mmCIF file of C-alpha atoms in Angstrom:
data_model
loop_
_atom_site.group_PDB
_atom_site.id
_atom_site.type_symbol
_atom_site.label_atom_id
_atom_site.label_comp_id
_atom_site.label_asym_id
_atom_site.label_seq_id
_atom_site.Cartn_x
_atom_site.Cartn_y
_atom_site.Cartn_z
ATOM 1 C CA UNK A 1 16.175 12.530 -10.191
ATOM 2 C CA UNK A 2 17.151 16.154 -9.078
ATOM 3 C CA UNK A 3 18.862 16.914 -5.913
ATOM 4 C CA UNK A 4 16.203 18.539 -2.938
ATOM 5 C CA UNK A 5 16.557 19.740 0.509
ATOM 6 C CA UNK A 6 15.087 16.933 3.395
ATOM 7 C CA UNK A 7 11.772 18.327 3.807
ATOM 8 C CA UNK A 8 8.707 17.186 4.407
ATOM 9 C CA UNK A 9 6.555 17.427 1.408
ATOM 10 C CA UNK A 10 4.228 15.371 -0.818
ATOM 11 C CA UNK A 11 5.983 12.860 -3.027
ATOM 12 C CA UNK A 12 5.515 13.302 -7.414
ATOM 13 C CA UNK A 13 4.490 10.020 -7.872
ATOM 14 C CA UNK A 14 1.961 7.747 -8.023
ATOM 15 C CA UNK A 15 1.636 4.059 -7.728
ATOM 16 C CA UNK A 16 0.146 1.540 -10.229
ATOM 17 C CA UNK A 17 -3.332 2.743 -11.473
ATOM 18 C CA UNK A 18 -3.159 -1.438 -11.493
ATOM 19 C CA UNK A 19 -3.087 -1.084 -7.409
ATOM 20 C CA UNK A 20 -6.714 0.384 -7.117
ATOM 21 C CA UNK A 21 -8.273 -3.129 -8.642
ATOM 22 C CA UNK A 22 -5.665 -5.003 -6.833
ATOM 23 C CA UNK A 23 -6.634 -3.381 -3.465
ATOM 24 C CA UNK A 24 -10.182 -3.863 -4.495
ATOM 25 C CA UNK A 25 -10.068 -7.684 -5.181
ATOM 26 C CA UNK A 26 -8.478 -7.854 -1.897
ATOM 27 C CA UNK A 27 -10.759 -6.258 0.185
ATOM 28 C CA UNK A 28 -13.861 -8.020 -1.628
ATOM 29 C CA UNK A 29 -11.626 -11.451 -0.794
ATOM 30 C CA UNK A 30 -11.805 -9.835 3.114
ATOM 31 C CA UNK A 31 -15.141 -9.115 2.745
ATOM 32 C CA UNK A 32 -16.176 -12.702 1.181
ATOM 33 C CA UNK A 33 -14.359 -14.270 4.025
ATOM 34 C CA UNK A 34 -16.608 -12.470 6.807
ATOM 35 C CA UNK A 35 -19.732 -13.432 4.949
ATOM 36 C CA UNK A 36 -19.612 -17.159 4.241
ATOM 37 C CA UNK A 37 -18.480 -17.049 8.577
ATOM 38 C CA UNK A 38 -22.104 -15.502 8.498
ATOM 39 C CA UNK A 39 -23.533 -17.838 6.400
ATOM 40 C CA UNK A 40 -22.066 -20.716 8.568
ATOM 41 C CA UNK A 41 -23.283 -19.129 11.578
ATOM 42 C CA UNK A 42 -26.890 -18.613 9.879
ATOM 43 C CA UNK A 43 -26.557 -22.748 8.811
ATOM 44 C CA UNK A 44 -25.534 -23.701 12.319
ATOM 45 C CA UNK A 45 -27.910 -21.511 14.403
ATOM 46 C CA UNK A 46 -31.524 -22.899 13.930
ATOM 47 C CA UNK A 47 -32.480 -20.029 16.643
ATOM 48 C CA UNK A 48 -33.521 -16.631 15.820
ATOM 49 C CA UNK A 49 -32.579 -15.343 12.412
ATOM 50 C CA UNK A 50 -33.220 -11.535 13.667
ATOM 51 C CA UNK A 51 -29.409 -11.258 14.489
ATOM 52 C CA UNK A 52 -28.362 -12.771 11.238
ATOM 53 C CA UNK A 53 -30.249 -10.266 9.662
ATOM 54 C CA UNK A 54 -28.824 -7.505 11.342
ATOM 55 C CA UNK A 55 -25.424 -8.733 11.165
ATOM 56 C CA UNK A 56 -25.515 -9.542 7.630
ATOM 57 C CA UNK A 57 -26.767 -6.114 6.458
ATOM 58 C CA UNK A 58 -24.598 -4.308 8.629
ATOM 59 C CA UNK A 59 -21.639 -6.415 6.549
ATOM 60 C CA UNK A 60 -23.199 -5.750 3.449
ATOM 61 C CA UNK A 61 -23.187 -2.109 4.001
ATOM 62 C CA UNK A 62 -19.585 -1.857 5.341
ATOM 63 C CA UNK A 63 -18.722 -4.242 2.269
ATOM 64 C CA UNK A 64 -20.075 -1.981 -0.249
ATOM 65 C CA UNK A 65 -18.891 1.406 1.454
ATOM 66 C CA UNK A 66 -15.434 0.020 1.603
ATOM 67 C CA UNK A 67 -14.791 -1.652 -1.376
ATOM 68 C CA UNK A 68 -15.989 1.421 -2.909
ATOM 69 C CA UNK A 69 -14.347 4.096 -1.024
ATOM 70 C CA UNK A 70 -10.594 2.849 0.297
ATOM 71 C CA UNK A 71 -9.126 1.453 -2.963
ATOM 72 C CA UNK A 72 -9.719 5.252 -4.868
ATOM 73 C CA UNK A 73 -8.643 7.011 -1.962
ATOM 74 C CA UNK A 74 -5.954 4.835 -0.991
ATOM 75 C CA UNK A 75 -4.892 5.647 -5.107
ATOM 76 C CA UNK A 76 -5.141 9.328 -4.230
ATOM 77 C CA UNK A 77 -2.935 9.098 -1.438
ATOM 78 C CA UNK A 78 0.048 6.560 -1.742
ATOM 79 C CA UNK A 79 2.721 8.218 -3.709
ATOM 80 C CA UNK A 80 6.572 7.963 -3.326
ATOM 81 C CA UNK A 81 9.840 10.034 -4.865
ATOM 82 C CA UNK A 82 13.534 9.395 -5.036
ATOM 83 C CA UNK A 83 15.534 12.559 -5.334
ATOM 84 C CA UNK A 84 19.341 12.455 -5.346
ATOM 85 C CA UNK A 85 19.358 13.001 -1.466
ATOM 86 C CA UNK A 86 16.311 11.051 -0.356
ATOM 87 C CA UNK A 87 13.396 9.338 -0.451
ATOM 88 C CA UNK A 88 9.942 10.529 -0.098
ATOM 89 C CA UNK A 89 6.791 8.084 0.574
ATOM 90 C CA UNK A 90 3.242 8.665 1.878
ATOM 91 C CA UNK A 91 0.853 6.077 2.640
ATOM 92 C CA UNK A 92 -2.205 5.379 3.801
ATOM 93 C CA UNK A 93 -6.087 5.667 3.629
ATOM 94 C CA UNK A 94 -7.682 6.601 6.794
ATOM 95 C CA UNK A 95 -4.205 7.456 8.963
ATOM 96 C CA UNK A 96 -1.882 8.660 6.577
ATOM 97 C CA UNK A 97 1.863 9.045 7.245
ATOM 98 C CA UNK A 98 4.103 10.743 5.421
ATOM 99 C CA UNK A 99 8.176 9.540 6.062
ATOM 100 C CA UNK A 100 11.335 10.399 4.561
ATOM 101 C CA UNK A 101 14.465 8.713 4.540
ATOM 102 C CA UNK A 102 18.460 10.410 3.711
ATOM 103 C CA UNK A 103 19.685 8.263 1.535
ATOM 104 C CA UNK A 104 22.746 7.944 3.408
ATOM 105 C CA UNK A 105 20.427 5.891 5.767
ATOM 106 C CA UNK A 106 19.299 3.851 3.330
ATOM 107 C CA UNK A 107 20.762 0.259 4.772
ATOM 108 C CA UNK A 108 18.683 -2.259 2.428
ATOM 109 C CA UNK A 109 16.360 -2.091 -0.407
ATOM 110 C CA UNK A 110 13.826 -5.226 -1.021
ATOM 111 C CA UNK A 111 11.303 -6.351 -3.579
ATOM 112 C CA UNK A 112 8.737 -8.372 -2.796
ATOM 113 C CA UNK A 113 5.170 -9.491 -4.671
ATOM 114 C CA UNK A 114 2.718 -11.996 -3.246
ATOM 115 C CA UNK A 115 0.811 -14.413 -5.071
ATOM 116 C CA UNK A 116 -1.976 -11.769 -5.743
ATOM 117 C CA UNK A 117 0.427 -9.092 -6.585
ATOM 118 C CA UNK A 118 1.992 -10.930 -9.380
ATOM 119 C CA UNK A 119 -1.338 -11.537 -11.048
ATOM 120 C CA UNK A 120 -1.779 -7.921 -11.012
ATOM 121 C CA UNK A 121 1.827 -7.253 -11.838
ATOM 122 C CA UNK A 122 2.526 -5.730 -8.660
ATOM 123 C CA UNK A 123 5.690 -5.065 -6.378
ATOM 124 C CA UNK A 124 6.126 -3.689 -3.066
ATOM 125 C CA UNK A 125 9.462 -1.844 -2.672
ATOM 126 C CA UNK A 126 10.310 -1.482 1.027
ATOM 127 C CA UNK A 127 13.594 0.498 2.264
ATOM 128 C CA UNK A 128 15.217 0.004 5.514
ATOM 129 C CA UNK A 129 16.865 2.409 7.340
ATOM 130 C CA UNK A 130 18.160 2.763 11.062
ATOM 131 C CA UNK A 131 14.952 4.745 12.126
ATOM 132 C CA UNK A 132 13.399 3.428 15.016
ATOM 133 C CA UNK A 133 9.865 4.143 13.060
ATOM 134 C CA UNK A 134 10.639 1.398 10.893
ATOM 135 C CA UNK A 135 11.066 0.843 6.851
ATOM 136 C CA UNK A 136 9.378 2.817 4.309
ATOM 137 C CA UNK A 137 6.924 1.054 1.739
ATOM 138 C CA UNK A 138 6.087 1.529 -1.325
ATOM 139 C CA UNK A 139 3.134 -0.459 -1.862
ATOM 140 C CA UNK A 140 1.931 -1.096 -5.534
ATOM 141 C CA UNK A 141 4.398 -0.388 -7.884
ATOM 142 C CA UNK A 142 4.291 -1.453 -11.926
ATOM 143 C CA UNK A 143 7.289 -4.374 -12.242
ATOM 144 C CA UNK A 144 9.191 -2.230 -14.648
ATOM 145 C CA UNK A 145 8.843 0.937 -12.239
ATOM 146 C CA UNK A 146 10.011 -1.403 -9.021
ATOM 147 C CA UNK A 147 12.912 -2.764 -10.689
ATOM 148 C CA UNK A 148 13.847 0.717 -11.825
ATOM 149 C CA UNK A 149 13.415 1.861 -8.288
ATOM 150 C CA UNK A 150 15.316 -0.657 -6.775
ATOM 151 C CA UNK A 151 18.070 -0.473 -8.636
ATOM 152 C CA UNK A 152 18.321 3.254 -8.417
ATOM 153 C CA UNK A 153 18.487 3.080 -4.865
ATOM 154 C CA UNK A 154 21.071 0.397 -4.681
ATOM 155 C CA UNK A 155 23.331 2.461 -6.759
ATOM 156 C CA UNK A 156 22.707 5.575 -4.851
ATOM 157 C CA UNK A 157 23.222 3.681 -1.595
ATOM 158 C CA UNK A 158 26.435 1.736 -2.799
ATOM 159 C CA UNK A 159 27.547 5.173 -4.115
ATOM 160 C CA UNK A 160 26.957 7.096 -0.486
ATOM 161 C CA UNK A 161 29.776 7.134 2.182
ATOM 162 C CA UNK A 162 28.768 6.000 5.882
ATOM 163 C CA UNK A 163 27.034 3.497 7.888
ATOM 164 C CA UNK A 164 23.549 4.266 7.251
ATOM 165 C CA UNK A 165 23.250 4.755 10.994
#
């Protein structure tokens, strides 16, 4: 990638078009979980059902609004760049963060996919640097993107004189 200045700027690229039904079949998981504690509550309460009512359209509507809403948006918004002097991520759905890192800070560049991920064909790329605000994290990335990534980022930080502190 092209050499930038270190500013603060939206990132080129986006993650996995796979992520938005991976994010989706997670939160409907989430959501799933919440009901059938409803459900047990509804089988174990022989008292009023008004609050189970409430409580279980309330869920519903939440449910649908969410698993609706955050997995687009969070599409829309998670996007990451490497550039010969940095990298660029920003994340988020409803508090978004933007971070860069020098990548003569870069200390240590992982990999990892859970169980979920890997059915989707999903990896999460997550750089570590000195900064006190933590890592940056690339959250659902194509396999053959990741490994690209990582390795990129390896040589560039092998390549870079310092301490990456």
């Amino acid at each position: 990638m092209e050499s930038a200045d270190l500013s603060l700027r939206p990132p080129r690229h986006r993650v996995s078009r796979t992520a938005i039904w991976f994010w989706t079949v997670r939160a409907v998981l989430g959501w799933l979980v919440l009901t059938a504690v409803q459900v047990a509550w509804l089988l174990l309460d022989d008292g009023d059902r008004g609050p189970h009512v409430v409580a279980f359209t309330v869920t519903a509507v939440l449910a649908v609004a969410h698993v609706a809403v955050m997995p687009w948006w969070r599409y829309k918004v998670h996007r990451w760049e490497t550039t010969a002097d940095a990298v660029y991520t920003q994340s988020g759905w409803l508090r978004q963060e933007w971070r860069i890192a020098p990548i003569s800070r870069i200390q240590t560049v992982d990999s990892e996919r859970g169980p979920l991920e890997q059915l989707f064909g999903l990896v999460n790329v997550t750089v570590t640097t000195a900064s006190a605000a933590g890592p940056l994290r690339v959250h659902g990335l194509g396999r053959d993107t990741a490994r690209r990534l990582v390795d990129e980022l390896t040589a560039r930080t092998e390549a870079t004189t310092g301490d990456a502190t």
